[in-house]
Coordinates of C-alpha atoms in Angstrom, one line a residue:
Chain A
M1 CA -117.0 -151.5 194.9
I2 CA -116.6 -147.9 196.3
R3 CA -113.0 -146.9 196.8
T4 CA -113.1 -143.7 198.8
R5 CA -115.3 -142.4 201.6
S6 CA -113.9 -138.9 201.1
G7 CA -115.4 -135.5 200.2
R8 CA -118.0 -134.4 197.7
L9 CA -118.1 -134.7 193.9
I10 CA -120.2 -132.4 191.8
V11 CA -120.6 -133.9 188.4
I12 CA -122.2 -131.6 185.9
G13 CA -123.6 -132.5 182.5
G14 CA -122.3 -129.4 180.7
H15 CA -124.0 -126.0 179.9
E16 CA -124.8 -125.3 183.5
D17 CA -126.8 -122.0 184.0
K18 CA -124.4 -119.1 184.3
E19 CA -126.9 -116.2 184.2
D20 CA -130.0 -116.8 186.3
E21 CA -130.3 -118.8 189.5
R22 CA -127.0 -120.6 188.9
V23 CA -128.1 -123.4 191.2
I24 CA -125.3 -125.7 190.2
L25 CA -122.5 -123.2 190.3
R26 CA -123.8 -121.9 193.6
A27 CA -123.4 -125.4 195.0
V28 CA -119.8 -125.4 193.6
A29 CA -119.1 -121.9 195.1
N30 CA -120.5 -123.1 198.4
E31 CA -117.6 -125.6 198.6
A32 CA -115.1 -122.7 198.9
R33 CA -116.5 -121.3 202.1
N34 CA -113.3 -122.2 204.0
G35 CA -110.7 -122.1 201.3
A36 CA -109.9 -121.3 197.7
L37 CA -111.7 -122.4 194.6
V38 CA -109.4 -123.5 191.9
V39 CA -110.7 -123.5 188.3
V40 CA -108.7 -125.9 186.2
T41 CA -109.0 -125.0 182.5
A42 CA -106.5 -127.6 181.2
A43 CA -109.2 -129.5 179.2
S44 CA -109.9 -126.4 177.1
D45 CA -108.3 -124.9 174.0
L46 CA -109.7 -121.5 175.0
P47 CA -108.6 -121.3 178.7
H48 CA -108.6 -117.5 178.8
E49 CA -112.2 -117.3 177.6
V50 CA -113.3 -120.1 180.0
W51 CA -111.6 -118.4 182.9
A52 CA -113.1 -115.0 181.9
D53 CA -116.5 -116.7 182.0
Y54 CA -116.2 -118.4 185.4
E55 CA -114.2 -116.0 187.4
P56 CA -116.8 -113.2 187.7
I57 CA -119.6 -115.7 188.4
F58 CA -117.8 -117.3 191.3
R59 CA -116.8 -113.9 192.7
D60 CA -120.4 -112.8 192.3
L61 CA -121.5 -116.0 194.2
G62 CA -119.3 -114.9 197.1
V63 CA -116.1 -116.8 196.6
E64 CA -113.3 -114.5 197.8
D65 CA -110.3 -116.6 196.7
V66 CA -110.9 -118.0 193.2
R67 CA -107.8 -119.0 191.1
Q68 CA -107.1 -120.4 187.7
L69 CA -104.9 -123.4 187.1
H70 CA -103.9 -124.0 183.5
V71 CA -101.3 -126.1 181.8
D72 CA -100.6 -126.7 178.1
S73 CA -98.2 -129.6 178.8
R74 CA -97.4 -132.3 181.3
E75 CA -94.1 -130.4 182.1
Q76 CA -96.0 -127.4 183.3
A77 CA -98.0 -129.6 185.6
L78 CA -94.8 -130.5 187.4
D79 CA -93.9 -126.9 188.0
E80 CA -94.3 -125.7 191.6
T81 CA -95.6 -122.3 190.6
V82 CA -98.4 -124.1 188.8
H83 CA -99.4 -126.8 191.3
G84 CA -98.8 -124.4 194.2
V85 CA -102.1 -122.8 193.1
L86 CA -103.9 -125.7 194.7
D87 CA -102.4 -125.0 198.2
G88 CA -105.2 -123.9 200.5
A89 CA -108.0 -124.9 198.1
T90 CA -111.1 -126.7 199.3
C91 CA -112.7 -127.1 195.9
V92 CA -111.2 -127.9 192.5
F93 CA -113.4 -127.3 189.5
F94 CA -112.6 -128.9 186.1
T95 CA -114.1 -127.1 183.1
G96 CA -115.1 -128.6 179.8
G97 CA -113.0 -129.5 176.8
D98 CA -111.2 -132.8 176.2
Q99 CA -111.0 -135.3 179.0
L100 CA -107.8 -136.8 177.4
K101 CA -106.0 -133.5 177.8
L102 CA -106.9 -133.7 181.5
T103 CA -105.6 -137.2 182.1
S104 CA -102.6 -137.1 179.8
Q105 CA -101.3 -133.8 181.1
L106 CA -102.3 -134.1 184.8
G107 CA -102.5 -137.8 185.5
D108 CA -100.2 -138.7 188.4
T109 CA -98.6 -135.2 188.5
P110 CA -98.6 -133.0 191.6
V111 CA -101.7 -131.3 190.2
F112 CA -103.5 -134.6 190.3
Q113 CA -102.0 -135.7 193.6
K114 CA -102.9 -132.4 195.4
T115 CA -106.5 -132.6 193.9
R116 CA -106.9 -136.1 195.3
A117 CA -105.5 -135.0 198.7
I118 CA -108.1 -132.2 198.8
Y119 CA -110.8 -134.6 198.0
E120 CA -109.7 -137.3 200.4
S121 CA -109.5 -134.8 203.2
G122 CA -113.1 -133.9 202.8
G123 CA -112.9 -131.3 200.0
C124 CA -114.8 -131.1 196.8
V125 CA -114.0 -132.0 193.2
A126 CA -116.4 -130.6 190.7
G127 CA -116.4 -130.9 186.9
T128 CA -118.5 -130.0 183.9
S129 CA -118.7 -131.9 180.6
A130 CA -115.2 -133.3 180.1
G131 CA -114.5 -132.4 183.7
A132 CA -117.4 -134.6 184.7
S133 CA -116.3 -137.7 182.7
V134 CA -112.8 -137.5 184.2
V135 CA -113.8 -138.3 187.8
C136 CA -114.4 -142.0 187.0
E137 CA -112.0 -144.9 187.3
T138 CA -112.6 -145.7 183.6
M139 CA -113.9 -142.7 181.6
M140 CA -115.8 -142.4 178.4
V141 CA -113.8 -140.6 175.7
S142 CA -115.8 -140.9 172.6
G143 CA -118.4 -143.0 170.8
G144 CA -121.3 -142.6 168.5
S145 CA -123.7 -140.0 169.8
S146 CA -127.2 -140.0 168.2
A147 CA -126.5 -143.2 166.5
S148 CA -127.3 -146.9 166.8
P149 CA -124.7 -148.3 169.3
R150 CA -122.1 -150.6 167.8
V151 CA -120.1 -153.5 169.2
G152 CA -116.5 -152.7 169.6
D153 CA -114.2 -149.9 168.6
A154 CA -116.6 -147.1 168.0
L155 CA -116.7 -146.7 171.8
R156 CA -113.5 -145.4 173.3
M157 CA -112.7 -145.5 177.0
A158 CA -109.6 -144.6 179.0
P159 CA -108.4 -144.5 182.6
G160 CA -109.8 -141.5 184.4
F161 CA -108.9 -139.8 187.7
G162 CA -110.6 -142.5 189.7
F163 CA -112.3 -140.3 192.3
V164 CA -115.3 -142.6 192.2
S165 CA -115.1 -146.2 191.3
G166 CA -117.8 -148.6 190.0
V167 CA -119.4 -146.0 187.7
I168 CA -118.9 -144.5 184.3
I169 CA -120.3 -141.0 183.7
D170 CA -121.4 -139.5 180.4
Q171 CA -122.5 -135.9 179.9
H172 CA -124.6 -133.8 177.5
F173 CA -126.7 -136.9 177.8
A174 CA -130.2 -136.3 176.4
E175 CA -129.0 -133.4 174.3
R176 CA -126.5 -135.6 172.4
G177 CA -128.5 -138.9 172.4
R178 CA -125.9 -140.9 174.3
I179 CA -128.0 -143.7 175.9
G180 CA -126.7 -146.2 173.3
R181 CA -123.0 -145.6 173.9
L182 CA -123.6 -145.7 177.7
I183 CA -125.4 -149.1 177.4
G184 CA -122.5 -150.2 175.2
A185 CA -120.0 -149.3 178.0
V186 CA -121.8 -151.0 180.9
A187 CA -122.5 -154.1 178.8
Q188 CA -118.8 -154.5 178.5
N189 CA -118.7 -155.0 182.2
P190 CA -121.9 -154.8 184.3
R191 CA -119.8 -154.2 187.4
I192 CA -119.8 -150.6 186.2
L193 CA -123.0 -148.6 186.7
G194 CA -123.6 -146.1 183.8
I195 CA -124.6 -142.6 184.8
G196 CA -125.8 -140.1 182.1
V197 CA -126.1 -136.4 183.2
D198 CA -128.1 -134.0 181.1
E199 CA -127.0 -130.4 180.5
N200 CA -127.6 -127.9 183.3
T201 CA -127.9 -130.8 185.7
A202 CA -125.5 -132.1 188.3
L203 CA -125.1 -135.2 190.4
I204 CA -123.7 -134.5 193.8
C205 CA -122.0 -137.5 195.3
E206 CA -121.1 -137.7 199.0
H207 CA -118.3 -140.0 200.1
G208 CA -118.4 -141.9 196.8
V209 CA -121.8 -143.4 197.7
S210 CA -124.8 -141.2 198.3
C211 CA -125.9 -139.2 195.2
T212 CA -128.4 -136.4 194.8
V213 CA -129.6 -134.7 191.6
L214 CA -129.5 -131.0 191.3
G215 CA -130.6 -128.8 188.4
E216 CA -132.9 -128.6 185.4
G217 CA -132.6 -131.9 183.6
A218 CA -132.5 -135.6 184.4
V219 CA -129.8 -138.1 185.4
Y220 CA -130.0 -141.6 184.0
F221 CA -128.7 -144.7 185.8
V222 CA -128.1 -147.7 183.6
D223 CA -127.7 -150.9 185.6
A224 CA -126.7 -153.9 183.6
R225 CA -126.5 -156.4 186.5
D226 CA -129.5 -158.3 185.3
V227 CA -128.5 -158.5 181.7
T228 CA -129.2 -161.9 180.3
Q229 CA -127.7 -161.6 176.8
S230 CA -125.4 -159.2 175.0
N231 CA -123.2 -159.4 171.9
V232 CA -120.3 -157.2 173.1
V233 CA -117.8 -160.0 172.3
D234 CA -119.1 -160.3 168.7
D235 CA -116.3 -160.6 166.2
S236 CA -117.8 -158.1 163.9
T237 CA -117.2 -154.7 165.6
D238 CA -119.5 -152.9 163.2
R239 CA -122.4 -154.9 164.4
T240 CA -125.2 -153.1 166.2
L241 CA -125.4 -153.8 169.9
S242 CA -127.9 -156.2 171.3
V243 CA -128.5 -156.2 175.1
F244 CA -131.5 -157.7 177.0
N245 CA -132.8 -156.7 180.4
I246 CA -131.1 -153.4 181.3
R247 CA -132.5 -151.6 184.3
L248 CA -132.9 -147.9 183.8
H249 CA -133.7 -145.2 186.3
L250 CA -134.5 -141.6 185.4
L251 CA -134.0 -139.2 188.3
N252 CA -134.8 -135.5 188.5
M253 CA -134.0 -132.7 190.9
G254 CA -134.1 -133.9 194.5
D255 CA -134.1 -137.6 193.7
E256 CA -131.3 -139.7 195.4
F257 CA -129.3 -142.7 194.4
D258 CA -127.2 -145.0 196.5
L259 CA -124.2 -146.3 194.5
Q260 CA -123.6 -149.2 196.8
T261 CA -127.1 -150.7 196.6
R262 CA -128.0 -149.2 193.2
V263 CA -131.4 -148.1 194.6
P264 CA -133.1 -144.8 193.8
A265 CA -135.1 -142.7 196.2
C266 CA -137.5 -139.9 195.7
H267 CA -137.1 -136.6 197.6
S268 CA -138.2 -133.0 197.1
T269 CA -136.4 -130.1 195.4
E270 CA -136.1 -128.4 198.7
Q271 CA -134.3 -131.3 200.3
A272 CA -131.9 -131.3 197.4
E273 CA -131.2 -127.7 197.7
A274 CA -130.7 -128.0 201.5
K275 CA -128.3 -130.9 200.9
A276 CA -126.3 -128.9 198.4
G277 CA -126.2 -126.1 201.0
I278 CA -127.8 -123.5 198.7
S279 CA -131.4 -123.2 200.1
Chain B
M1 CA -153.7 -156.9 175.0
I2 CA -153.2 -157.8 171.4
R3 CA -156.2 -157.0 169.2
T4 CA -155.5 -158.6 165.9
R5 CA -153.9 -161.9 164.8
S6 CA -153.8 -160.7 161.2
G7 CA -151.0 -160.1 158.7
R8 CA -147.6 -158.5 158.9
L9 CA -146.5 -155.0 159.9
I10 CA -143.2 -153.6 158.8
V11 CA -142.4 -150.7 161.0
I12 CA -139.4 -148.7 159.8
G13 CA -137.5 -146.0 161.7
G14 CA -137.0 -143.7 158.7
H15 CA -134.1 -143.2 156.3
E16 CA -134.1 -146.9 155.1
D17 CA -131.4 -147.7 152.6
K18 CA -132.6 -146.9 149.0
E19 CA -129.4 -147.6 147.1
D20 CA -127.4 -150.6 148.3
E21 CA -128.7 -153.9 149.6
R22 CA -132.1 -152.3 150.4
V23 CA -132.8 -155.1 152.9
I24 CA -135.8 -153.4 154.4
L25 CA -137.5 -152.2 151.1
R26 CA -136.8 -155.7 149.8
A27 CA -138.9 -157.1 152.6
V28 CA -141.7 -154.6 151.8
A29 CA -141.5 -155.5 148.1
N30 CA -141.7 -159.2 149.0
E31 CA -145.1 -158.6 150.4
A32 CA -146.4 -157.8 146.9
R33 CA -145.6 -161.2 145.4
N34 CA -149.3 -161.9 144.9
G35 CA -150.9 -158.5 144.5
A36 CA -150.3 -154.8 144.2
L37 CA -148.1 -152.6 146.4
V38 CA -149.7 -149.3 147.2
V39 CA -147.4 -146.4 148.3
V40 CA -149.5 -143.9 150.3
T41 CA -147.8 -140.5 150.2
A42 CA -150.5 -138.6 152.1
A43 CA -148.2 -137.8 155.1
S44 CA -145.9 -135.9 152.9
D45 CA -145.8 -132.3 151.6
L46 CA -143.8 -133.5 148.6
P47 CA -145.8 -136.5 147.4
H48 CA -144.5 -136.3 143.8
E49 CA -140.8 -136.4 144.9
V50 CA -141.5 -139.2 147.4
W51 CA -143.3 -141.3 144.8
A52 CA -140.5 -140.6 142.3
D53 CA -138.1 -141.9 144.9
Y54 CA -139.9 -145.1 145.7
E55 CA -141.5 -146.2 142.4
P56 CA -138.3 -147.1 140.6
I57 CA -136.9 -148.9 143.7
F58 CA -139.9 -151.1 144.1
R59 CA -140.0 -151.9 140.3
D60 CA -136.3 -152.7 140.5
L61 CA -137.0 -155.0 143.4
G62 CA -139.4 -156.9 141.2
V63 CA -142.8 -155.5 142.1
E64 CA -144.9 -155.5 138.9
D65 CA -147.9 -153.6 140.2
V66 CA -146.8 -150.6 142.3
R67 CA -149.3 -147.7 142.7
Q68 CA -149.4 -144.4 144.3
L69 CA -152.2 -143.3 146.6
H70 CA -152.2 -139.6 147.6
V71 CA -154.8 -137.3 149.1
D72 CA -154.6 -133.7 150.1
S73 CA -157.9 -133.7 152.0
R74 CA -160.3 -135.9 153.7
E75 CA -162.8 -135.4 150.9
Q76 CA -160.4 -137.0 148.4
A77 CA -160.1 -140.1 150.7
L78 CA -163.8 -140.7 150.2
D79 CA -163.5 -140.6 146.4
E80 CA -163.7 -144.1 144.8
T81 CA -161.1 -143.3 142.1
V82 CA -158.8 -142.7 145.0
H83 CA -159.5 -145.6 147.4
G84 CA -160.1 -147.9 144.4
V85 CA -156.3 -147.9 144.1
L86 CA -156.2 -150.3 147.0
D87 CA -158.3 -152.9 145.3
G88 CA -156.1 -156.0 144.7
A89 CA -153.3 -154.8 146.9
T90 CA -151.5 -157.1 149.3
C91 CA -149.2 -154.5 150.8
V92 CA -149.8 -150.8 151.8
F93 CA -146.7 -148.7 152.4
F94 CA -147.1 -145.4 154.3
T95 CA -144.2 -143.0 153.6
G96 CA -142.9 -140.3 156.0
G97 CA -144.2 -136.9 156.7
D98 CA -146.7 -135.9 159.3
Q99 CA -148.6 -138.7 161.1
L100 CA -151.5 -136.3 161.9
K101 CA -152.0 -135.8 158.2
L102 CA -152.4 -139.5 157.9
T103 CA -154.9 -139.9 160.7
S104 CA -156.9 -136.7 160.1
Q105 CA -157.3 -137.2 156.4
L106 CA -157.6 -141.0 156.3
G107 CA -159.0 -142.1 159.6
D108 CA -162.2 -144.1 159.2
T109 CA -162.4 -143.3 155.5
P110 CA -162.5 -146.1 152.9
V111 CA -158.8 -145.7 152.5
F112 CA -158.3 -146.7 156.1
Q113 CA -161.0 -149.4 156.0
K114 CA -159.6 -151.0 152.9
T115 CA -156.1 -150.9 154.4
R116 CA -157.3 -152.6 157.5
A117 CA -159.2 -155.2 155.5
I118 CA -156.0 -156.0 153.6
Y119 CA -154.1 -156.3 156.9
E120 CA -156.8 -158.4 158.5
S121 CA -156.9 -160.8 155.6
G122 CA -153.2 -161.6 156.0
G123 CA -151.7 -158.8 154.0
C124 CA -149.0 -156.3 155.0
V125 CA -149.0 -152.8 156.3
A126 CA -145.6 -151.1 156.2
G127 CA -144.6 -147.6 157.2
T128 CA -141.5 -145.5 157.6
S129 CA -141.0 -142.6 160.0
A130 CA -144.5 -141.0 160.3
G131 CA -145.8 -144.1 158.6
A132 CA -144.3 -146.2 161.4
S133 CA -145.8 -144.1 164.3
V134 CA -149.3 -144.3 162.8
V135 CA -149.8 -148.1 163.1
C136 CA -150.3 -147.9 166.9
E137 CA -153.5 -147.5 168.9
T138 CA -152.1 -144.4 170.5
M139 CA -149.4 -142.7 168.5
M140 CA -146.5 -140.4 169.3
V141 CA -147.0 -137.0 167.6
S142 CA -144.3 -134.8 169.1
G143 CA -142.3 -134.2 172.1
G144 CA -138.8 -133.0 173.1
S145 CA -136.1 -134.8 171.2
S146 CA -132.6 -134.6 172.5
A147 CA -133.8 -132.9 175.7
S148 CA -134.5 -133.8 179.3
P149 CA -138.0 -135.3 179.3
R150 CA -140.7 -133.2 181.0
V151 CA -143.8 -134.1 182.8
G152 CA -146.9 -133.1 180.9
D153 CA -147.7 -131.2 177.7
A154 CA -144.4 -131.3 176.0
L155 CA -145.3 -134.8 174.9
R156 CA -148.1 -135.0 172.4
M157 CA -150.0 -138.2 171.5
A158 CA -153.0 -138.9 169.4
P159 CA -155.1 -141.9 168.3
G160 CA -153.4 -143.9 165.6
F161 CA -154.6 -146.5 163.1
G162 CA -154.6 -149.2 165.8
F163 CA -153.1 -152.0 163.7
V164 CA -151.2 -153.1 166.7
S165 CA -152.4 -152.5 170.3
G166 CA -150.5 -152.3 173.5
V167 CA -147.5 -150.5 172.0
I168 CA -146.3 -147.0 171.1
I169 CA -143.7 -146.7 168.4
D170 CA -141.2 -143.9 168.0
Q171 CA -138.8 -143.6 165.0
H172 CA -135.5 -141.9 164.1
F173 CA -134.8 -143.1 167.6
A174 CA -131.1 -143.0 168.4
E175 CA -130.5 -140.3 165.7
R176 CA -132.9 -137.9 167.4
G177 CA -132.3 -138.8 171.0
R178 CA -135.9 -139.9 171.8
I179 CA -135.5 -142.3 174.7
G180 CA -136.7 -139.6 177.2
R181 CA -139.9 -138.9 175.4
L182 CA -140.7 -142.6 175.0
I183 CA -140.1 -143.2 178.7
G184 CA -142.5 -140.3 179.3
A185 CA -145.1 -141.9 177.2
V186 CA -145.0 -145.4 178.7
A187 CA -144.8 -143.9 182.3
Q188 CA -148.2 -142.4 181.6
N189 CA -149.6 -145.9 181.2
P190 CA -147.3 -148.9 181.7
R191 CA -149.9 -151.1 179.9
I192 CA -148.2 -149.7 176.8
L193 CA -144.8 -151.0 175.7
G194 CA -142.5 -148.4 174.2
I195 CA -140.7 -149.3 171.0
G196 CA -138.0 -147.1 169.5
V197 CA -136.8 -147.9 166.0
D198 CA -133.5 -146.5 164.7
E199 CA -133.1 -145.2 161.1
N200 CA -132.5 -147.9 158.4
T201 CA -134.0 -150.4 160.8
A202 CA -137.3 -152.1 160.8
L203 CA -139.4 -154.2 163.2
I204 CA -141.4 -156.9 161.5
C205 CA -144.4 -157.9 163.5
E206 CA -146.4 -161.0 162.7
H207 CA -150.0 -161.3 163.8
G208 CA -149.6 -158.4 166.2
V209 CA -147.4 -160.5 168.5
S210 CA -144.1 -161.9 167.2
C211 CA -141.5 -159.3 166.2
T212 CA -138.2 -159.5 164.4
V213 CA -135.6 -156.8 163.9
L214 CA -134.3 -156.2 160.4
G215 CA -131.7 -153.7 159.2
E216 CA -128.7 -151.7 160.3
G217 CA -129.6 -150.2 163.7
A218 CA -131.2 -151.1 166.9
V219 CA -134.8 -151.4 168.2
Y220 CA -135.4 -150.4 171.8
F221 CA -138.1 -151.9 174.0
V222 CA -139.1 -149.8 177.0
D223 CA -141.1 -151.8 179.5
A224 CA -142.5 -149.8 182.5
R225 CA -144.4 -152.7 184.2
D226 CA -142.0 -152.8 187.1
V227 CA -141.8 -149.0 187.6
T228 CA -142.0 -148.3 191.3
Q229 CA -142.2 -144.5 191.2
S230 CA -142.9 -141.8 188.7
N231 CA -143.9 -138.1 188.8
V232 CA -146.1 -138.1 185.6
V233 CA -149.1 -136.7 187.6
D234 CA -147.0 -133.8 188.9
D235 CA -148.8 -130.5 188.8
S236 CA -145.9 -128.7 187.4
T237 CA -145.8 -129.7 183.7
D238 CA -142.4 -128.2 183.2
R239 CA -140.9 -130.5 185.8
T240 CA -138.3 -133.0 184.6
L241 CA -139.5 -136.6 184.5
S242 CA -138.5 -139.0 187.3
V243 CA -139.2 -142.7 186.7
F244 CA -137.6 -145.6 188.6
N245 CA -137.1 -149.2 187.5
I246 CA -137.7 -149.2 183.8
R247 CA -136.7 -152.4 181.9
L248 CA -134.9 -151.7 178.7
H249 CA -134.0 -154.2 175.9
L250 CA -131.8 -153.2 173.0
L251 CA -132.3 -155.6 170.0
N252 CA -130.3 -155.8 166.7
M253 CA -130.8 -157.6 163.4
G254 CA -132.2 -161.0 163.9
D255 CA -133.3 -160.6 167.5
E256 CA -136.9 -161.3 168.3
F257 CA -139.4 -160.0 170.7
D258 CA -142.8 -161.4 171.9
L259 CA -145.3 -158.6 172.5
Q260 CA -147.5 -160.8 174.6
T261 CA -144.9 -161.9 177.1
R262 CA -142.5 -159.0 176.6
V263 CA -139.6 -161.3 176.4
P264 CA -136.7 -160.9 173.9
A265 CA -134.9 -163.7 172.1
C266 CA -131.6 -163.8 170.3
H267 CA -131.4 -165.1 166.7
S268 CA -129.0 -164.8 163.8
T269 CA -129.1 -162.3 160.9
E270 CA -129.7 -165.2 158.6
Q271 CA -132.8 -166.3 160.5
A272 CA -134.1 -162.8 160.3
E273 CA -133.5 -162.6 156.6
A274 CA -135.2 -165.9 156.0
K275 CA -138.1 -164.8 158.1
A276 CA -138.5 -161.7 156.1
G277 CA -138.4 -163.8 153.0
I278 CA -135.3 -162.0 151.5
S279 CA -132.5 -164.5 152.1

């Protein structure tokens, strides 16, 4: 089920704290101890503003070599002066925006290949909001938030970067009422575990298996393995979803989750911070 | 677990269709075949507007004897000219507003006692939004919607009318992102089953046991019996909730749920409509 046993993923539900303790961004910054931190703003329509937000924060958190990588087209992603920015990086951080801009412009380009090489050699890939969704094999693109989940085409998925397999990640989870669409996604194939990350909350995933929650909110794990009945193949795509026997885990700061066994474990905040290298 | 084996409850998640097929209000109207339908507007700050909304609909749906009952104080609920409105009713419908207005003004008054008598003699109690929450033994009053659920005092509950025991009902469920607060409620006592009803959706409950979903959206059943770990007794009430092994069922129109066994069953829309007496 798990493809890689590589580095570390830091998957953030959006709106991470940028002013106070900055626990999550501190964990990201910590991944650039021995190399550069590259902030990829390609998901955003406002890359300059996004870069102006993050650069001073990461510098303030002690990152000496922080760089921006932005493209507005796939062509740019093939340009060596662009993907050369990744040379020497140990952490690649994808900001928010539109996950389809990330995959359509970067998918299979040298930007993607170098990012994957960094991750597979033990480096870190981090992402917030759209940048969180994109790390999965199959990613969530859109679907009814704060609405009764429907069978069929209201829910849109697409191939992601595939840094972790066997899961689908949704962000802004509690804030945008997304439990329904995540259930809809995993009911389409219970092989996939659904992960919903609240704002200002991150899931840190080691070697594609061992996960720890960091930050203020909760992370939801939606396991459809035991589902006995669902209507996802219903002809009427406007029909409301019906799914019986979902297993749901709600984890907070310090709690752990094993993606291979799908079993949660309870640990302290201090252990979580130590694990993230920020205590 | 189940107190009564009485009449029928129609628990509506708010914003039920008032213009098109009016499937849910048709089911309510159908309960006044052999008696009056009393619309209780006491939860609302705009009782005249609410009554002006519902009266023509129920008349249009064939209810000959439709009456309003409104109080602005507990004293009024003791007045015979007020509670006399319930004499001869077979269905009492509570509109939306503030559930604490319902319980504080009507609790244990003749209005409540007559409503209970109607229900216990086989009649119907229906409610939408606040009127849905109030039918439980312990009712949800407030708590963070669309936010990471917290341990402790963010979640407010109060004693309800108690027409059905063993459950707690939340409304506007998907629309207001309320899964977190419902998990928070049931984790405080897994004896209680959590029920979340989407807008324009109803749960019809026969004899306090056998439930059927009617309407456009979904009904969520949150069963915490198998929960292995939770932090609801954590000293820090601002701490995010952590709960492992929740069982969740998502039901749509026609699906059934047995409150005694906590087991869902799948049925057709047509069966649901027939059961509601509106096919």
